[in-house]
Amino acid sequence: MIVGRLAPTPSGRLHLGNVCAFAAAWLSARADGGRLLLRIEDVDVTRARPEVEQSLRDDLAWLGLTADEEVARQSSRDYAPALARLAPRLYRCQCTRAMREQPLPAGAGCQGHCVDRGHTDGAIRFRLDAGPMTFVDRRWGPQRTDPRTFGDPILVRRDGLVSYNLAVVADDVADGVTDVVRGSDLLEYTAVQIQLWQALGAPPPRWLHAPLVLGADGKKLSKSHGSAHVGAMRDAGATPADVWRVVLPWLGIPGASSLAEALPRWDPAAGPRGPITLPR
Ligand code: GLU
């Protein structure tokens, strides 16, 4: 059974890039008769905002991006069991951000600084295995990346905050997710997450990375791109069909004005890889 998820982070309002990734997740799960979960990714409590979460829910409902079940939000979860399972690969790192960002020999991560020092406090990092890894993305085809170019991921920050990397993988494993669909800004990083899946003893999911959507200025969508937000389009009188006629061509389904109409035409490998740059 395919299990997909919509995993919004309530730190910013829903924009067209989120809609594209969520539509791909919705279509992918529905096309294969799977279940779709909703999980609020508020692990970074310093960035999560309740009023933003409500607007995300409203926008998702307005667009018909509905899930079958809502699972526990990240801020209410316990990540100690996942950390215990990963323990043989964890070490404490006392490097400052500046030290971490210094160029190290290719793929060195933090090795040489902290990995063998047995520090008892500091950030908790996960020791990556060496070598390039391959995986298949259902849109981008076979991928080969060396995860160590990213350095060993921090799973728990020095101040105790659990990181995105630990939370997203531990939750997907706990929730039985088989189908990860998200924006292609995370395509290369997938190799790092596959090592976390494997270390947690779970078979990695299917991967699908939807086109990234950029503002007319070529930058990643953010608060400053007001008109690319679903709420702003609604306020300006747009209907859900208007939004779908913009977004669905990015998923290889031009001319469709609803998810129901798009579903029989869904092909995960079809359409542009992106990035899509919005017109002025
Ligand atoms: N919460 C993440 C986001 O908003 C998506 C989760 C994932 O990595 O798949 O981009």
PDB file of N, CA and C in Angstrom, residues 4-6 19-32 34 36 63-68 179 181 244 258-263 266:
ATOM      1  N   GLY A   4       1.511   8.219   1.151  1.00  0.00           N
ATOM      2  CA  GLY A   4       2.173   9.498   0.880  1.00  0.00           C
ATOM      3  C   GLY A   4       1.858  10.487   1.979  1.00  0.00           C
ATOM      4  N   ARG A   5       2.456  11.653   1.870  1.00  0.00           N
ATOM      5  CA  ARG A   5       2.121  12.667   2.883  1.00  0.00           C
ATOM      6  C   ARG A   5       2.249  14.072   2.328  1.00  0.00           C
ATOM      7  N   LEU A   6       1.393  14.958   2.909  1.00  0.00           N
ATOM      8  CA  LEU A   6       1.560  16.393   2.728  1.00  0.00           C
ATOM      9  C   LEU A   6       2.227  16.846   4.013  1.00  0.00           C
ATOM     10  N   VAL A  19       2.215  24.538  -3.705  1.00  0.00           N
ATOM     11  CA  VAL A  19       1.044  23.934  -4.359  1.00  0.00           C
ATOM     12  C   VAL A  19       1.504  22.891  -5.371  1.00  0.00           C
ATOM     13  N   CYS A  20       2.549  23.201  -6.120  1.00  0.00           N
ATOM     14  CA  CYS A  20       3.059  22.269  -7.131  1.00  0.00           C
ATOM     15  C   CYS A  20       3.525  20.968  -6.462  1.00  0.00           C
ATOM     16  N   ALA A  21       4.294  21.084  -5.383  1.00  0.00           N
ATOM     17  CA  ALA A  21       4.804  19.882  -4.703  1.00  0.00           C
ATOM     18  C   ALA A  21       3.656  19.101  -4.049  1.00  0.00           C
ATOM     19  N   PHE A  22       2.716  19.819  -3.426  1.00  0.00           N
ATOM     20  CA  PHE A  22       1.599  19.120  -2.767  1.00  0.00           C
ATOM     21  C   PHE A  22       0.681  18.465  -3.796  1.00  0.00           C
ATOM     22  N   ALA A  23       0.490  19.122  -4.934  1.00  0.00           N
ATOM     23  CA  ALA A  23      -0.349  18.519  -5.976  1.00  0.00           C
ATOM     24  C   ALA A  23       0.305  17.234  -6.476  1.00  0.00           C
ATOM     25  N   ALA A  24       1.628  17.256  -6.642  1.00  0.00           N
ATOM     26  CA  ALA A  24       2.332  16.046  -7.079  1.00  0.00           C
ATOM     27  C   ALA A  24       2.162  14.939  -6.038  1.00  0.00           C
ATOM     28  N   ALA A  25       2.253  15.299  -4.755  1.00  0.00           N
ATOM     29  CA  ALA A  25       2.090  14.300  -3.680  1.00  0.00           C
ATOM     30  C   ALA A  25       0.668  13.733  -3.695  1.00  0.00           C
ATOM     31  N   TRP A  26      -0.291  14.616  -3.873  1.00  0.00           N
ATOM     32  CA  TRP A  26      -1.710  14.199  -3.894  1.00  0.00           C
ATOM     33  C   TRP A  26      -1.965  13.270  -5.079  1.00  0.00           C
ATOM     34  N   LEU A  27      -1.519  13.692  -6.267  1.00  0.00           N
ATOM     35  CA  LEU A  27      -1.772  12.904  -7.482  1.00  0.00           C
ATOM     36  C   LEU A  27      -1.055  11.553  -7.408  1.00  0.00           C
ATOM     37  N   SER A  28       0.180  11.578  -6.885  1.00  0.00           N
ATOM     38  CA  SER A  28       0.962  10.357  -6.809  1.00  0.00           C
ATOM     39  C   SER A  28       0.274   9.328  -5.913  1.00  0.00           C
ATOM     40  N   ALA A  29      -0.195   9.769  -4.750  1.00  0.00           N
ATOM     41  CA  ALA A  29      -0.869   8.837  -3.827  1.00  0.00           C
ATOM     42  C   ALA A  29      -2.198   8.365  -4.409  1.00  0.00           C
ATOM     43  N   ARG A  30      -2.981   9.313  -4.920  1.00  0.00           N
ATOM     44  CA  ARG A  30      -4.312   8.949  -5.436  1.00  0.00           C
ATOM     45  C   ARG A  30      -4.213   8.038  -6.656  1.00  0.00           C
ATOM     46  N   ALA A  31      -3.267   8.312  -7.537  1.00  0.00           N
ATOM     47  CA  ALA A  31      -3.167   7.534  -8.779  1.00  0.00           C
ATOM     48  C   ALA A  31      -2.871   6.072  -8.481  1.00  0.00           C
ATOM     49  N   ASP A  32      -2.174   5.823  -7.367  1.00  0.00           N
ATOM     50  CA  ASP A  32      -1.826   4.446  -7.034  1.00  0.00           C
ATOM     51  C   ASP A  32      -2.728   3.872  -5.946  1.00  0.00           C
ATOM     52  N   GLY A  34      -3.304   4.953  -3.053  1.00  0.00           N
ATOM     53  CA  GLY A  34      -2.647   4.992  -1.745  1.00  0.00           C
ATOM     54  C   GLY A  34      -3.392   5.852  -0.738  1.00  0.00           C
ATOM     55  N   LEU A  36      -3.094   9.146   1.924  1.00  0.00           N
ATOM     56  CA  LEU A  36      -2.338  10.394   2.016  1.00  0.00           C
ATOM     57  C   LEU A  36      -2.473  10.950   3.432  1.00  0.00           C
ATOM     58  N   LEU A  63      -8.180  24.492  -2.183  1.00  0.00           N
ATOM     59  CA  LEU A  63      -7.676  23.883  -3.421  1.00  0.00           C
ATOM     60  C   LEU A  63      -8.090  22.413  -3.573  1.00  0.00           C
ATOM     61  N   GLY A  64      -8.692  21.838  -2.533  1.00  0.00           N
ATOM     62  CA  GLY A  64      -9.063  20.418  -2.596  1.00  0.00           C
ATOM     63  C   GLY A  64      -7.897  19.487  -2.343  1.00  0.00           C
ATOM     64  N   LEU A  65      -6.830  20.012  -1.739  1.00  0.00           N
ATOM     65  CA  LEU A  65      -5.663  19.168  -1.413  1.00  0.00           C
ATOM     66  C   LEU A  65      -5.917  18.518  -0.052  1.00  0.00           C
ATOM     67  N   THR A  66      -6.767  17.500  -0.079  1.00  0.00           N
ATOM     68  CA  THR A  66      -7.216  16.895   1.171  1.00  0.00           C
ATOM     69  C   THR A  66      -6.441  15.603   1.446  1.00  0.00           C
ATOM     70  N   ALA A  67      -6.222  15.347   2.733  1.00  0.00           N
ATOM     71  CA  ALA A  67      -5.546  14.113   3.157  1.00  0.00           C
ATOM     72  C   ALA A  67      -6.591  13.161   3.732  1.00  0.00           C
ATOM     73  N   ASP A  68      -6.207  11.896   3.895  1.00  0.00           N
ATOM     74  CA  ASP A  68      -7.118  10.917   4.487  1.00  0.00           C
ATOM     75  C   ASP A  68      -7.052  10.948   6.001  1.00  0.00           C
ATOM     76  N   ASP A 179       6.153   6.966   0.080  1.00  0.00           N
ATOM     77  CA  ASP A 179       6.126   7.815  -1.099  1.00  0.00           C
ATOM     78  C   ASP A 179       6.475   9.245  -0.672  1.00  0.00           C
ATOM     79  N   VAL A 181       7.266  12.908  -1.771  1.00  0.00           N
ATOM     80  CA  VAL A 181       7.129  13.817  -2.914  1.00  0.00           C
ATOM     81  C   VAL A 181       7.298  15.230  -2.379  1.00  0.00           C
ATOM     82  N   TRP A 244      -5.150  26.035 -10.591  1.00  0.00           N
ATOM     83  CA  TRP A 244      -4.778  24.752 -11.217  1.00  0.00           C
ATOM     84  C   TRP A 244      -4.339  24.925 -12.663  1.00  0.00           C
ATOM     85  N   SER A 258      -8.795  21.099 -12.528  1.00  0.00           N
ATOM     86  CA  SER A 258      -9.012  20.548 -11.181  1.00  0.00           C
ATOM     87  C   SER A 258      -8.120  19.322 -11.002  1.00  0.00           C
ATOM     88  N   LEU A 259      -7.955  18.929  -9.755  1.00  0.00           N
ATOM     89  CA  LEU A 259      -7.172  17.722  -9.471  1.00  0.00           C
ATOM     90  C   LEU A 259      -7.882  16.488 -10.025  1.00  0.00           C
ATOM     91  N   ALA A 260      -9.223  16.492  -9.934  1.00  0.00           N
ATOM     92  CA  ALA A 260      -9.981  15.329 -10.418  1.00  0.00           C
ATOM     93  C   ALA A 260      -9.756  15.137 -11.922  1.00  0.00           C
ATOM     94  N   GLU A 261      -9.730  16.265 -12.643  1.00  0.00           N
ATOM     95  CA  GLU A 261      -9.507  16.196 -14.088  1.00  0.00           C
ATOM     96  C   GLU A 261      -8.066  15.766 -14.397  1.00  0.00           C
ATOM     97  N   ALA A 262      -7.138  16.174 -13.538  1.00  0.00           N
ATOM     98  CA  ALA A 262      -5.725  15.870 -13.774  1.00  0.00           C
ATOM     99  C   ALA A 262      -5.394  14.407 -13.469  1.00  0.00           C
ATOM    100  N   LEU A 263      -6.115  13.825 -12.512  1.00  0.00           N
ATOM    101  CA  LEU A 263      -5.724  12.502 -11.988  1.00  0.00           C
ATOM    102  C   LEU A 263      -5.540  11.432 -13.072  1.00  0.00           C
ATOM    103  N   TRP A 266      -2.185  11.838 -14.907  1.00  0.00           N
ATOM    104  CA  TRP A 266      -0.946  11.958 -14.124  1.00  0.00           C
ATOM    105  C   TRP A 266       0.108  10.945 -14.562  1.00  0.00           C
TER     106      TRP A 266
END
